[in-house]
XYZ file of C-alpha atoms in Angstrom:
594
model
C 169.391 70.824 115.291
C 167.484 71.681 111.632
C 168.145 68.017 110.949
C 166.405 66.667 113.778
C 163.404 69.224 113.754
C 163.275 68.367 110.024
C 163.475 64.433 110.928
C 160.666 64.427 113.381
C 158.440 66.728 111.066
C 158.589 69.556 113.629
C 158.874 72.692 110.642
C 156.115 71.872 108.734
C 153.925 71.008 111.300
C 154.486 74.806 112.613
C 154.169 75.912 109.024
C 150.543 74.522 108.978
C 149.895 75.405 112.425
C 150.460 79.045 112.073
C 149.242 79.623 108.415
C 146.695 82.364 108.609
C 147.368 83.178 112.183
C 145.769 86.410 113.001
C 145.030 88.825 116.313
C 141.636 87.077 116.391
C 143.627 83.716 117.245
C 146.127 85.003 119.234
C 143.685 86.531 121.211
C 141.986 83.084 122.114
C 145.537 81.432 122.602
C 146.099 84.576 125.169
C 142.732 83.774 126.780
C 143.437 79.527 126.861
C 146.569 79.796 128.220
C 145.933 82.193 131.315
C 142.918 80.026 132.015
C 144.818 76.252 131.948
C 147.900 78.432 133.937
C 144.998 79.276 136.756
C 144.578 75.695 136.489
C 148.048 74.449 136.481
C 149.229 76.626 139.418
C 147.499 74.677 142.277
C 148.534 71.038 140.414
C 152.161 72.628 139.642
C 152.690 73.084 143.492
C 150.692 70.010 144.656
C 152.105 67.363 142.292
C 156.172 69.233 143.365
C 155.199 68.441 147.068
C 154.002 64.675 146.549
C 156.845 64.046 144.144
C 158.872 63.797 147.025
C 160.022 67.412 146.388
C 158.610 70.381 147.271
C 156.205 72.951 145.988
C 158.947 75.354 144.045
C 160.582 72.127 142.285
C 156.587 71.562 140.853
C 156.185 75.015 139.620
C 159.732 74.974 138.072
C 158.584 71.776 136.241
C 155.287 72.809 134.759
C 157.258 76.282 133.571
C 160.357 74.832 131.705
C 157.462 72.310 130.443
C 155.002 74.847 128.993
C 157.707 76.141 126.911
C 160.102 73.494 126.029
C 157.905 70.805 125.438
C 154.125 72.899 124.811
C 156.977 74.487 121.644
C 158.248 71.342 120.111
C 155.284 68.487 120.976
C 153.849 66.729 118.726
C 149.689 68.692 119.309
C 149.235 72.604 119.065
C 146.630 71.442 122.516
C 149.027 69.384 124.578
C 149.811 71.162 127.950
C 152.847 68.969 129.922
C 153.866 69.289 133.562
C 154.115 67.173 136.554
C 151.708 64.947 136.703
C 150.009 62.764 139.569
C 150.952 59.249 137.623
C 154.440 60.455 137.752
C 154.420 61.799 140.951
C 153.135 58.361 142.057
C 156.176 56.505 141.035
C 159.066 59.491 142.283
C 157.602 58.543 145.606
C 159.193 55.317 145.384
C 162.326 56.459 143.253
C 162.965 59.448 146.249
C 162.782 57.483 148.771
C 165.313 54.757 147.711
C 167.984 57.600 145.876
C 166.947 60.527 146.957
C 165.994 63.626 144.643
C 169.373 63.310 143.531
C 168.682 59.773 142.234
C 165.443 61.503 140.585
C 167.164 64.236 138.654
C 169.481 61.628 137.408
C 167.141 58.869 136.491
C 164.731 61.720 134.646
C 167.878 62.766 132.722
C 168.428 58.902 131.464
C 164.793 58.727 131.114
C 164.554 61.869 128.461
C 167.498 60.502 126.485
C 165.361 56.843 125.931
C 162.417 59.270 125.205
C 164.099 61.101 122.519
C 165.845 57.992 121.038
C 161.936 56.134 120.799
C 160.785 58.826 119.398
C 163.652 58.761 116.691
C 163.067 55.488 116.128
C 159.373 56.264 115.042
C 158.011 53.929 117.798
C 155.175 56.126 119.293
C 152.541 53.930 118.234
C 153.675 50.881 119.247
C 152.286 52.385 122.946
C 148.728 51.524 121.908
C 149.754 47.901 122.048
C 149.041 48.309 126.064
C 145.287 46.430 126.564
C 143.036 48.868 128.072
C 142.528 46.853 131.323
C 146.129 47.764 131.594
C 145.595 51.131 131.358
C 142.583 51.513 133.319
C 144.658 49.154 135.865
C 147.452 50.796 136.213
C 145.642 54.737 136.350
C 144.129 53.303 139.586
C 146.780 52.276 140.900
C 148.553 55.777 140.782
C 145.283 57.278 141.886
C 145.634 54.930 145.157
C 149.238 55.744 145.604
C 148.541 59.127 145.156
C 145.230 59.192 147.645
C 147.258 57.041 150.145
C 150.481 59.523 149.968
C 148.576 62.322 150.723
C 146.794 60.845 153.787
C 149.540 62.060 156.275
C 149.552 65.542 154.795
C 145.033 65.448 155.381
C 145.068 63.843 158.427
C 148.157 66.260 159.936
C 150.511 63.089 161.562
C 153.344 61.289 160.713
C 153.955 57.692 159.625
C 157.132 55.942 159.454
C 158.474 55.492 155.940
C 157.449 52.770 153.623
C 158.278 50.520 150.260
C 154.758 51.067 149.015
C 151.712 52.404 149.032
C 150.162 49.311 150.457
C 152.711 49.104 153.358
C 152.010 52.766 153.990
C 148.270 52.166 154.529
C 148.923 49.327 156.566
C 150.446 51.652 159.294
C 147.108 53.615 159.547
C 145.822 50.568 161.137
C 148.667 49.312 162.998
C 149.905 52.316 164.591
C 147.127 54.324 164.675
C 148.000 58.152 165.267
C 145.739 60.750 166.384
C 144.469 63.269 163.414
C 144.909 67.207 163.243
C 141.484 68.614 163.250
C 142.800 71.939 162.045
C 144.478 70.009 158.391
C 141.289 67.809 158.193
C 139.294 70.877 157.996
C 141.639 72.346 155.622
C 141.786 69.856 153.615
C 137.999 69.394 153.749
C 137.210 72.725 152.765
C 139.229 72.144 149.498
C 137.573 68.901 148.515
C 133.940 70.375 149.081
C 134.887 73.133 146.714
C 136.403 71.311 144.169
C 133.083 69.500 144.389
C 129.971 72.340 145.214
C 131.891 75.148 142.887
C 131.690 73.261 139.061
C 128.165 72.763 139.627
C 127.322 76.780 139.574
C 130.402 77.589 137.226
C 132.990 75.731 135.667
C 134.863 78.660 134.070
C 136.694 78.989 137.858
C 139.443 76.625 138.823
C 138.034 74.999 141.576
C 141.031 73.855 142.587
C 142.779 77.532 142.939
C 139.972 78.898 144.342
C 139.829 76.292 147.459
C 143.333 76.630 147.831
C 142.853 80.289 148.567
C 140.148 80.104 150.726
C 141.699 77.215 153.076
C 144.667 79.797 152.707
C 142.684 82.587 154.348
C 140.721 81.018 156.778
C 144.311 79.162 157.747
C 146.261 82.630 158.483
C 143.245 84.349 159.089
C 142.710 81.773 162.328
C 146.188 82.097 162.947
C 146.096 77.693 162.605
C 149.459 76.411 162.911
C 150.128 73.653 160.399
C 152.223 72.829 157.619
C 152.983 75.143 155.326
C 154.193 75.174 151.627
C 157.438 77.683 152.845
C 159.453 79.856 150.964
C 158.946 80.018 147.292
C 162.690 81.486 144.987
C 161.739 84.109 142.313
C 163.767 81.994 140.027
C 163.528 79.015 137.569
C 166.609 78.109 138.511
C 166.874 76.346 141.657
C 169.371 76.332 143.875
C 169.515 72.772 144.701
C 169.480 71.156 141.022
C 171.938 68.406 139.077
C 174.902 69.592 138.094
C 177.354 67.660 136.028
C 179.690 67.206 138.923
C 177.272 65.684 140.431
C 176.310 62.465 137.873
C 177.879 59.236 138.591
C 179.059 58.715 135.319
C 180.360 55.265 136.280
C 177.103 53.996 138.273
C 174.727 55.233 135.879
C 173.158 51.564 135.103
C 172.089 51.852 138.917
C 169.324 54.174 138.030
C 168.187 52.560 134.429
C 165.205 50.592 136.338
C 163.924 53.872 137.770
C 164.544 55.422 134.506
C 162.477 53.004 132.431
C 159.661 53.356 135.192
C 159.896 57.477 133.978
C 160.041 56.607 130.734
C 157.815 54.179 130.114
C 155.100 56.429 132.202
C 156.063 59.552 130.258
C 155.365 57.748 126.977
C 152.139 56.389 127.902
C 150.552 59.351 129.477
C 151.951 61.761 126.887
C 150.208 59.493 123.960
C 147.222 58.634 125.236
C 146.855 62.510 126.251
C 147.962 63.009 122.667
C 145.201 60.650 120.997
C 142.298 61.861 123.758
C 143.051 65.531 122.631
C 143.357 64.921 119.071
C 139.500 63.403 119.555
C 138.083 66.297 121.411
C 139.996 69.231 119.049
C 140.021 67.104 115.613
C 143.667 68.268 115.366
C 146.284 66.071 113.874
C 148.665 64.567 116.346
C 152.833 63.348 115.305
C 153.391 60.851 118.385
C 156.912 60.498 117.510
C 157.414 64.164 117.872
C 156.152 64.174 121.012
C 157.974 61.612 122.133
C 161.206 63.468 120.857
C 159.924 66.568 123.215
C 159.107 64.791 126.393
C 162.822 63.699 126.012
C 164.257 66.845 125.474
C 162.028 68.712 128.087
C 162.886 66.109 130.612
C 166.724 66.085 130.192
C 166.892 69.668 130.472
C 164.242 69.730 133.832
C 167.103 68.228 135.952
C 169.739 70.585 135.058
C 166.939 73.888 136.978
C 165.850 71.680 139.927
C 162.701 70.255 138.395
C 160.727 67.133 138.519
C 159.897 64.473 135.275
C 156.857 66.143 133.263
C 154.547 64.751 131.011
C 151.596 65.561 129.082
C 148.273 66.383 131.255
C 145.179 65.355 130.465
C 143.030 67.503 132.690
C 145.225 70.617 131.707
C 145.367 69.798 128.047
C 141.215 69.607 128.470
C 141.397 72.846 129.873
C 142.890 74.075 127.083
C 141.174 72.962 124.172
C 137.917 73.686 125.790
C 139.038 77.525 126.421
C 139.236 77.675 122.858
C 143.459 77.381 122.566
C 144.490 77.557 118.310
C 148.040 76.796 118.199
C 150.749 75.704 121.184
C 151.244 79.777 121.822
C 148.320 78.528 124.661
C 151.146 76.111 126.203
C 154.065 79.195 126.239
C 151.303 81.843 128.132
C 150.400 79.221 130.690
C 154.183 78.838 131.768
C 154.691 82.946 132.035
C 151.908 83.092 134.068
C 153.056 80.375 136.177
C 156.481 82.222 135.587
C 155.066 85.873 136.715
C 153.356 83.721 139.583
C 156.618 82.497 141.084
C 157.885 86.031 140.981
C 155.172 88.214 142.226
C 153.137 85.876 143.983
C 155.591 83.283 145.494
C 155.246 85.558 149.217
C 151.806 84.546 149.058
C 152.381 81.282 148.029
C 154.567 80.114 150.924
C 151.463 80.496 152.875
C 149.584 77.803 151.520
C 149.221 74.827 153.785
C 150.199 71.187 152.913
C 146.730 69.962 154.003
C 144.956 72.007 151.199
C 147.403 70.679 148.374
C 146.810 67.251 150.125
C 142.548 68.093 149.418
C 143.847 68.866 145.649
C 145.541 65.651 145.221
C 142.520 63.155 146.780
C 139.729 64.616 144.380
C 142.413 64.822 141.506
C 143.108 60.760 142.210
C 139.457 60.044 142.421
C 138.956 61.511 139.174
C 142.013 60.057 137.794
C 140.125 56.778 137.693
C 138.989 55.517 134.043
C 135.030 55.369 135.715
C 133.647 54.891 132.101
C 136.210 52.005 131.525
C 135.306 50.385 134.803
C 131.836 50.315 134.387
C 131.876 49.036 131.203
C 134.019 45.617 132.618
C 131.291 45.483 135.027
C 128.147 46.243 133.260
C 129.750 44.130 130.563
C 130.793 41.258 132.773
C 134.005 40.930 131.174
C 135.766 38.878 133.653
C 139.037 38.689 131.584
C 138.985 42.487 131.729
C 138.282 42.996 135.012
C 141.083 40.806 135.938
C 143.650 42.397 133.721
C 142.421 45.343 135.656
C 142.391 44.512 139.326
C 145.981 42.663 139.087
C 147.710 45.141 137.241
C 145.930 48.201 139.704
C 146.911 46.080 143.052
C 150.824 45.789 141.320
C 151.072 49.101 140.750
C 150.436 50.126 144.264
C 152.309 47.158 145.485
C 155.432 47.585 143.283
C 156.643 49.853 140.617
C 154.931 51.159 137.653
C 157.196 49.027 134.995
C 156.887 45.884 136.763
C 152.879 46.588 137.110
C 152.653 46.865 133.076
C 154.641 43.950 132.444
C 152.001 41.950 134.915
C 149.380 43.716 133.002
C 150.461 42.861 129.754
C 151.350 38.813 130.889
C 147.995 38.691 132.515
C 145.990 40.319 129.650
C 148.469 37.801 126.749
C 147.126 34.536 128.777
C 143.735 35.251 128.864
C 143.800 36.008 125.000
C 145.428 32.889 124.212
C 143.084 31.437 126.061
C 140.259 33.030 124.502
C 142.249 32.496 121.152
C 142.959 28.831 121.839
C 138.640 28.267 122.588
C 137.838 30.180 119.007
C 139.187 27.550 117.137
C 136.645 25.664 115.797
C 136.847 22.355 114.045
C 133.668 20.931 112.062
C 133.551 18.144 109.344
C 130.344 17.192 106.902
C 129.894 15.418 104.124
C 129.393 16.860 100.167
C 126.001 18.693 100.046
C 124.982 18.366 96.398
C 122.279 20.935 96.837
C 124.601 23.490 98.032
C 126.892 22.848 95.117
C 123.821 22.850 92.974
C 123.148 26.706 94.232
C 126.717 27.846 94.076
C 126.150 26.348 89.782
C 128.524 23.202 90.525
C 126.995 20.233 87.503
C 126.772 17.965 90.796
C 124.033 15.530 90.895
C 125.538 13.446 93.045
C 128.248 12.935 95.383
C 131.232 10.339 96.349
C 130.852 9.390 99.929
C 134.271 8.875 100.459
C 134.845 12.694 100.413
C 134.710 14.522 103.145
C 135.199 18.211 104.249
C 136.764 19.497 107.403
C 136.199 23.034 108.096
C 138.941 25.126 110.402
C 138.200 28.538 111.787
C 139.994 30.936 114.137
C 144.369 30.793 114.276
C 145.733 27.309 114.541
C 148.729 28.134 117.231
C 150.204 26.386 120.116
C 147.013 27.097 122.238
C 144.854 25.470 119.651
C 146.826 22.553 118.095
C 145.236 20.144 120.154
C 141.922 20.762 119.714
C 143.117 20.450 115.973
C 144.584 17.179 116.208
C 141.676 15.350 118.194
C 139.497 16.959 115.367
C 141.145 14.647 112.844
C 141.178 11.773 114.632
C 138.204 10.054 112.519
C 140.116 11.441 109.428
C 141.286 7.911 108.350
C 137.572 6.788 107.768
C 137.530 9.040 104.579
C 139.838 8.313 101.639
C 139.810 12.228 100.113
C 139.637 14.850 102.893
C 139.518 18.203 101.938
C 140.549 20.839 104.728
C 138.716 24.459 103.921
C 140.821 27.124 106.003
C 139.259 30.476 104.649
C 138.264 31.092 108.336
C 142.089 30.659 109.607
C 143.783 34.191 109.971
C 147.208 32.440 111.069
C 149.160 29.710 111.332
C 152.092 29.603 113.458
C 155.397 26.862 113.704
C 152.896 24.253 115.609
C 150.334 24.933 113.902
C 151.999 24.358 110.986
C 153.967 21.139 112.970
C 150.445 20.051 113.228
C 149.161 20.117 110.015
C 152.777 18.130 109.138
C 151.195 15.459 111.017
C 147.727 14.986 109.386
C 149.082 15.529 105.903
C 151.524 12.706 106.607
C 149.463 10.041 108.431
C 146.800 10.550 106.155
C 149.283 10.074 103.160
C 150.402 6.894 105.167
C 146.927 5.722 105.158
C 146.984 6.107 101.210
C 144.356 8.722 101.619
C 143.982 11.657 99.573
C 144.413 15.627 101.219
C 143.604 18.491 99.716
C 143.788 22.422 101.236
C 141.428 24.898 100.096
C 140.595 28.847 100.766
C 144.556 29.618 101.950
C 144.990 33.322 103.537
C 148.011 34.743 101.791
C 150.122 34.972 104.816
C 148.679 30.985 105.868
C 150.160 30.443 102.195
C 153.409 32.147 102.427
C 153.715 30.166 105.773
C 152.998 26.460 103.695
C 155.463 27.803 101.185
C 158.252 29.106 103.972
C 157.670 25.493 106.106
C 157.636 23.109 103.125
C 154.348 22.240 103.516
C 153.288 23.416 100.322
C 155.625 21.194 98.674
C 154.568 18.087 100.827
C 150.871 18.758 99.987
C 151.398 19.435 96.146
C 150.380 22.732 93.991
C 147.854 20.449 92.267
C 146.079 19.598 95.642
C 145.483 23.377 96.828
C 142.283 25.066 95.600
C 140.974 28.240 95.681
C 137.556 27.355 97.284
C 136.355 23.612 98.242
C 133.695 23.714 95.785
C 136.115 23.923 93.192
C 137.953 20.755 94.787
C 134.996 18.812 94.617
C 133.670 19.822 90.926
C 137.435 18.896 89.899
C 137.125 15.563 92.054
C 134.235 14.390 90.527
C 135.321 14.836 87.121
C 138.095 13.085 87.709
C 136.869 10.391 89.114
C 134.145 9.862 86.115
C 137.106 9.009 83.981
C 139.048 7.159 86.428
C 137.089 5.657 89.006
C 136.342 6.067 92.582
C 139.258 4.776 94.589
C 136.873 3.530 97.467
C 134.493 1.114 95.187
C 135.239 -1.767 96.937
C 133.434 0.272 100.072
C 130.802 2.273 98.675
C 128.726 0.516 96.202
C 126.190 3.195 95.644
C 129.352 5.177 95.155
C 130.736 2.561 92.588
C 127.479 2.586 90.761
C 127.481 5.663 90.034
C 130.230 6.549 88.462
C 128.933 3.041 86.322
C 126.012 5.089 85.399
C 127.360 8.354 84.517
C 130.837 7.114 82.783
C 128.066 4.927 80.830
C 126.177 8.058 79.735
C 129.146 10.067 78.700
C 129.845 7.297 76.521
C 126.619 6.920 75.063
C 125.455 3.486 76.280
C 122.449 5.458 78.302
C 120.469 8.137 76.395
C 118.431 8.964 79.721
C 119.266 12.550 81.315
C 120.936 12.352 84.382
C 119.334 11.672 87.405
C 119.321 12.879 91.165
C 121.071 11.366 93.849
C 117.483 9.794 95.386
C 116.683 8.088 91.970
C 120.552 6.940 91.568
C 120.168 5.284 95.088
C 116.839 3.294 93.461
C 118.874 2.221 90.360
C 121.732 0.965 92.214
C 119.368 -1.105 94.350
C-alpha cells in the first residue's frame, strides 16, 4: 500500500497540504464541510432514488465517498458522491441487470479506474472536444428531467430502453397527474429558485425538501414516500462475493466502461474547474486511482458508483474548505444524519426529491458553452453538440462519446482539409532586395510554390491540382514553413511531384522544413530522393544560391527566356571584366536586351 500511495504522489501531496495546519484552518474545514454535507444530504437521497436504487443506497454512497475518496483524491476541494450524470446512465444499467448487475459493473468499473490512473493517463481525458462535453451534460440533464417526470407528475409509465422512449409514453398513453406530488414537487422548485436570491448561505435544496415534507404530513397527503431509512452504512442488501459471476464477468464490461468512462470525465473536469476557482494544484492521476478504489469498495456496503461533484465541490471551496478534512466532516454529518435523523427522513416524499432533480438537470446544462455556439454561430460546434446530446438520451453514455468524438474528428478534417492553402508567384527582386539578397534581377524560369496548413489525406488533393501547371517552370522551389505536418499521403503526394517533375528534367527544391516535416522526409526516403543539396533553410536563400550558380553556368531555360539568357550575358560579362558599367535593374536590363 506505501508503494502505491508513494507511486501516485499521494504522501507528499498530504505533506504540503497540511504543513502549517493550525485551529484557525481546521476551524474553516469544520465550517465547509457541515455546509457542502447540508448540501449533499438532499442530492445524496435524490440521486440513490433515480439511480434506480433507493434513497439509503444514495446516502451510503456520498458517506463511504467523503471519506474514501475526499482522503486519497487527487484536490484538498474535491467533494465525490452520486452524481446526476451517473445516475443517468444506472437507469439504463438497472433496468437491464438489475442493482445486482450495478454493484458488479461499478466494481469492474473502479478496477479500470485505478489501473488508468496507474498508467498516468488522466490527461488524456481533455482530448474530449467541448461540444462533446457540453453534448453529452445535456443529455444526462434530459435523462435525468425525463426520469423524474413520473415521480412529479405522481403516475406510472410502463418501462422503457431510453429516455426518449420514456417520453414518448407521456404522449401516447397519456395518464392523469397527482395534484398533491405536482404541488410538492412545485413547492421545491420555486424554492430552489425564490430562496438564493435573498440568501445563498441556505441550501435551497434542503430547505424545500423540508417544507414540502411538512406541509405533506402536516395535510396528511398520501403519496410516495422515501420509506425506511437503516442506521447503518452497511446495507443489508449489498454484493457479496458469493454473489459475483466470476465466469460471466465480460457480460457487464460495456456497462462498466459506461461507469468508467463517466467517472473519469466528471471527476477531471470537476478536478480542473476547482483547481481554477481555489488556485490549488490538482494530481489527475491520483484521482483517478481514488475514484477506483472508492468505487470498488461502494459495492461491497450497498452503494451506488460516485464521482466527483461539481456543485458540491463549489460549495466547498466557496465556504472557505483548506485541506480534504472538509470532504471527511461532510460524510459524518451525512453519517450522524442517517443515524439520528433517518425517522425523519423516511418521511420525505418522492415528488420533492423529483423537484430536486429537475432544477439540478436544468442547471446541469453548460448555458455559457451553449450560448457561445450560438452567439458564435459555430455550426460545427453546435452539431457536435446536438448529436452527441440526442445519443446520449437515445443510447448509452459510451456509445454517445464515441458519436461525439467521430462527429467532432470529421468536421476537423474537414476544416483541416479547407486550411490548406496552395499559392505560387514568381521571384520578387524587391523583396529579396529588402531581406539584403545582391538580386537585381531574376530568372523567370523560377518559380515559388507556397504550402500552408497539414498536407494529410483530407488535403492531398487540393495539393496535387495545385501543381498541375508545375511543368511550365524548369526550377520550382516549394516553401513549407507554414506546414505543421505531413502525414503517409501527404508525403505519397509529394513522391509524386518530386518525381514527375524530375521526369520532366525540371529542377525541385524544398525550403523552410518543420523538424518533425523533416524527420518525416528523412523516415519516408524522401529526403534522399530530393537531395541534401536541394533543401534550404529559407527560399531566399535558394534563390541567392540559384542565381549564383547560374552566373557561372548558365540558365538551363535560354533557349525560352531570352531576356533571361541575356542576362546572365551581361552580368557573367561584368564579372569578367568585359563591362566596367555598375549593374543595372531589372527595367534597364529589359531595355538592353531589346
Amino acid at each position: 500500500m506505501h508503494n502505491l500511495l508513494n507511486r501516485v504522489s499521494l504522501i507528499p501531496v498530504w505533506q504540503r497540504e497540511f504543513a502549517g495546519y493550525s485551529g484557525a484552518k481546521l476551524r474553516a474545514d469544520v465550517l465547509a464541510g457541515l455546509t457542502t454535507g447540508a448540501v449533499a444530504l438532499p442530492l445524496a437521497l435524490a440521486f440513490g432514488v433515480a439511480s434506480g436504487a433507493d434513497a439509503p443506497a444514495g446516502l451510503v454512497t456520498a458517506i463511504l465517498a467523503g471519506f474514501i475518496i475526499g482522503g486519497l483524491g487527487g484536490a484538498a476541494y474535491q467533494i465525490s458522491g452520486p452524481t446526476g450524470a451517473m445516475s443517468a446512465i444506472l437507469i439504463a444499467i438497472s433496468a437491464r441487470y438489475g442493482i445486482e448487475g450495478v454493484w458488479i459493473a461499478t466494481l469492474l468499473a473502479g478496477v479500470m479506474l485505478i489501473a488508468l490512473g496507474l498508467a498516468r493517463l488522466g490527461r488524456y481525458i481533455s482530448f474530449i472536444p467541448s461540444p462533446v462535453i457540453a453534448g453529452f451534460t445535456s443529455g444526462i440533464a434530459l435523462i435525468i428531467a425525463i426520469g423524474q417526470l413520473d415521480n412529479v407528475l405522481g403516475i406510472q409509465t410502463p418501462k422503457a430502453d431510453n429516455a426518449l422512449e420514456k417520453l414518448l409514453h407521456y404522449f401516447t398513453q397519456p395518464l392523469l397527474p397527482d395534484w398533491h406530488t405536482v404541488l410538492i414537487a412545485g413547492t421545491v422548485i420555486a424554492v430552489m429558485l425564490v430562496l438564493p436570491r435573498f440568501n445563498k448561505t441556505i441550501p435551497a435544496s434542503l430547505v424545500g425538501i423540508i417544507v414540502a415534507t411538512v406541509m405533506s404530513v402536516g395535510l396528511g397527503w398520501q403519496v410516495p414516500i422515501i420509506g425506511d431509512i437503516p442506521r447503518t452504512i452497511l446495507l443489508d442488501h449489498r454484493l457479496t462475493w458469493e454473489q459475483i459471476p466470476w465466469a460471466h464477468l465480460s457480460d457487464l464490461l460495456t456497462p462498466a466502461v459506461s461507469i468508467a468512462a463517466l467517472g473519469a470525465i466528471e471527476s477531471l473536469l470537476c478536478g480542473a474547474v476547482g483547481s481554477t476557482m481555489s488556485g490549488k494544484p490538482f494530481d489527475s492521476n491520483q484521482e483517478l486511482v481514488a475514484q477506483g478504489i472508492g468505487n470498488l469498495l461502494i459495492p461491497f456496503f450497498g452503494g451506488v458508483p460516485a464521482t466527483a461533484a461539481i456543485a458540491r465541490s463549489s460549495v466547498a471551496i466557496k465556504s472557505g474548505a483548506v485541506t480534504r478534512l472538509t470532504s471527511i466532516v461532510h460524510a459524518l454529518l451525512l453519517l450522524l444524519s442517517a443515524l439520528a435523523l433517518g425517522p425523519i427522513i423516511r418521511y420525505v416524499p418522492l415528488a420533492a426529491l423529483g423537484g430536486v432533480l429537475l432544477v439540478t438537470a436544468w442547471r446541469m446544462n453548460e448555458w455559457e458553452s451553449i450560448h457561445f455556439f450560438v452567439n458564435a454561430r459555430l455550426r460545427h460546434a453546435l452539431a457536435g453538440f446536438f448529436i452527441t446530446m440526442l445519443a446520449t438520451a437515445a443510447l448509452d453514455l459510451t456509445q454517445a462519446i464515441l458519436i461525439g468524438i467521430a462527429i467532432s474528428a470529421v468536421i476537423y478534417l474537414r476544416q483541416s482539409a479547407t486550411s490548406t492553402v496552395v499559392t505560387s508567384a514568381p521571384v520578387n527582386p524587391q523583396q529579396l532586395q529588402m531581406q539584403g539578397a545582391p538580386i537585381t534581377a531574376t530568372c523567370p524560369s523560377i518559380h515559388v510554390y507556397y504550402l500552408t496548413g497539414p498536407v494529410f489525406f483530407g488535403s492531398v488533393t487540393t495539393v496535387l491540382e495545385a501543381f498541375e501547371t508545375a511543368g511550365d517552370y524548369h526550377t520550382i522551389i516549394i516553401s513549407m514553413r507554414g506546414v505543421p505536418l505531413v502525414d503517409a499521403m501527404g508525403i505519397q503526394a509529394l513522391h509524386q511531384i518530386v518525381e514527375e517533375h524530375h521526369a520532366r528534367g525540371g529542377e525541385l527544391i524544398f525550403t523552410a522544413l518543420q523538424p518533425n516535416v523533416l524527420d518525416m522526409f528523412r523516415r519516408t526516403g524522401l529526403f534522399d530522393l530530393v537531395g541534401a543539396r536541394n533543401i534550404y533553410w529559407s527560399s531566399a536563400d535558394a534563390i541567392v544560391e540559384l542565381h549564383e550558380k547560374r552566373l557561372v553556368a548558365g540558365c538551363p531555360r535560354c533557349h525560352a527566356h531570352s531576356e533571361c539568357c541575356q542576362m546572365l550575358q551581361i552580368a557573367r560579362a561584368r564579372l569578367a571584366g568585359q563591362l566596367e558599367n555598375p549593374p543595372v535593374s531589372s527595367s534597364e536590363l529589359s531595355t538592353q536586351a531589346g
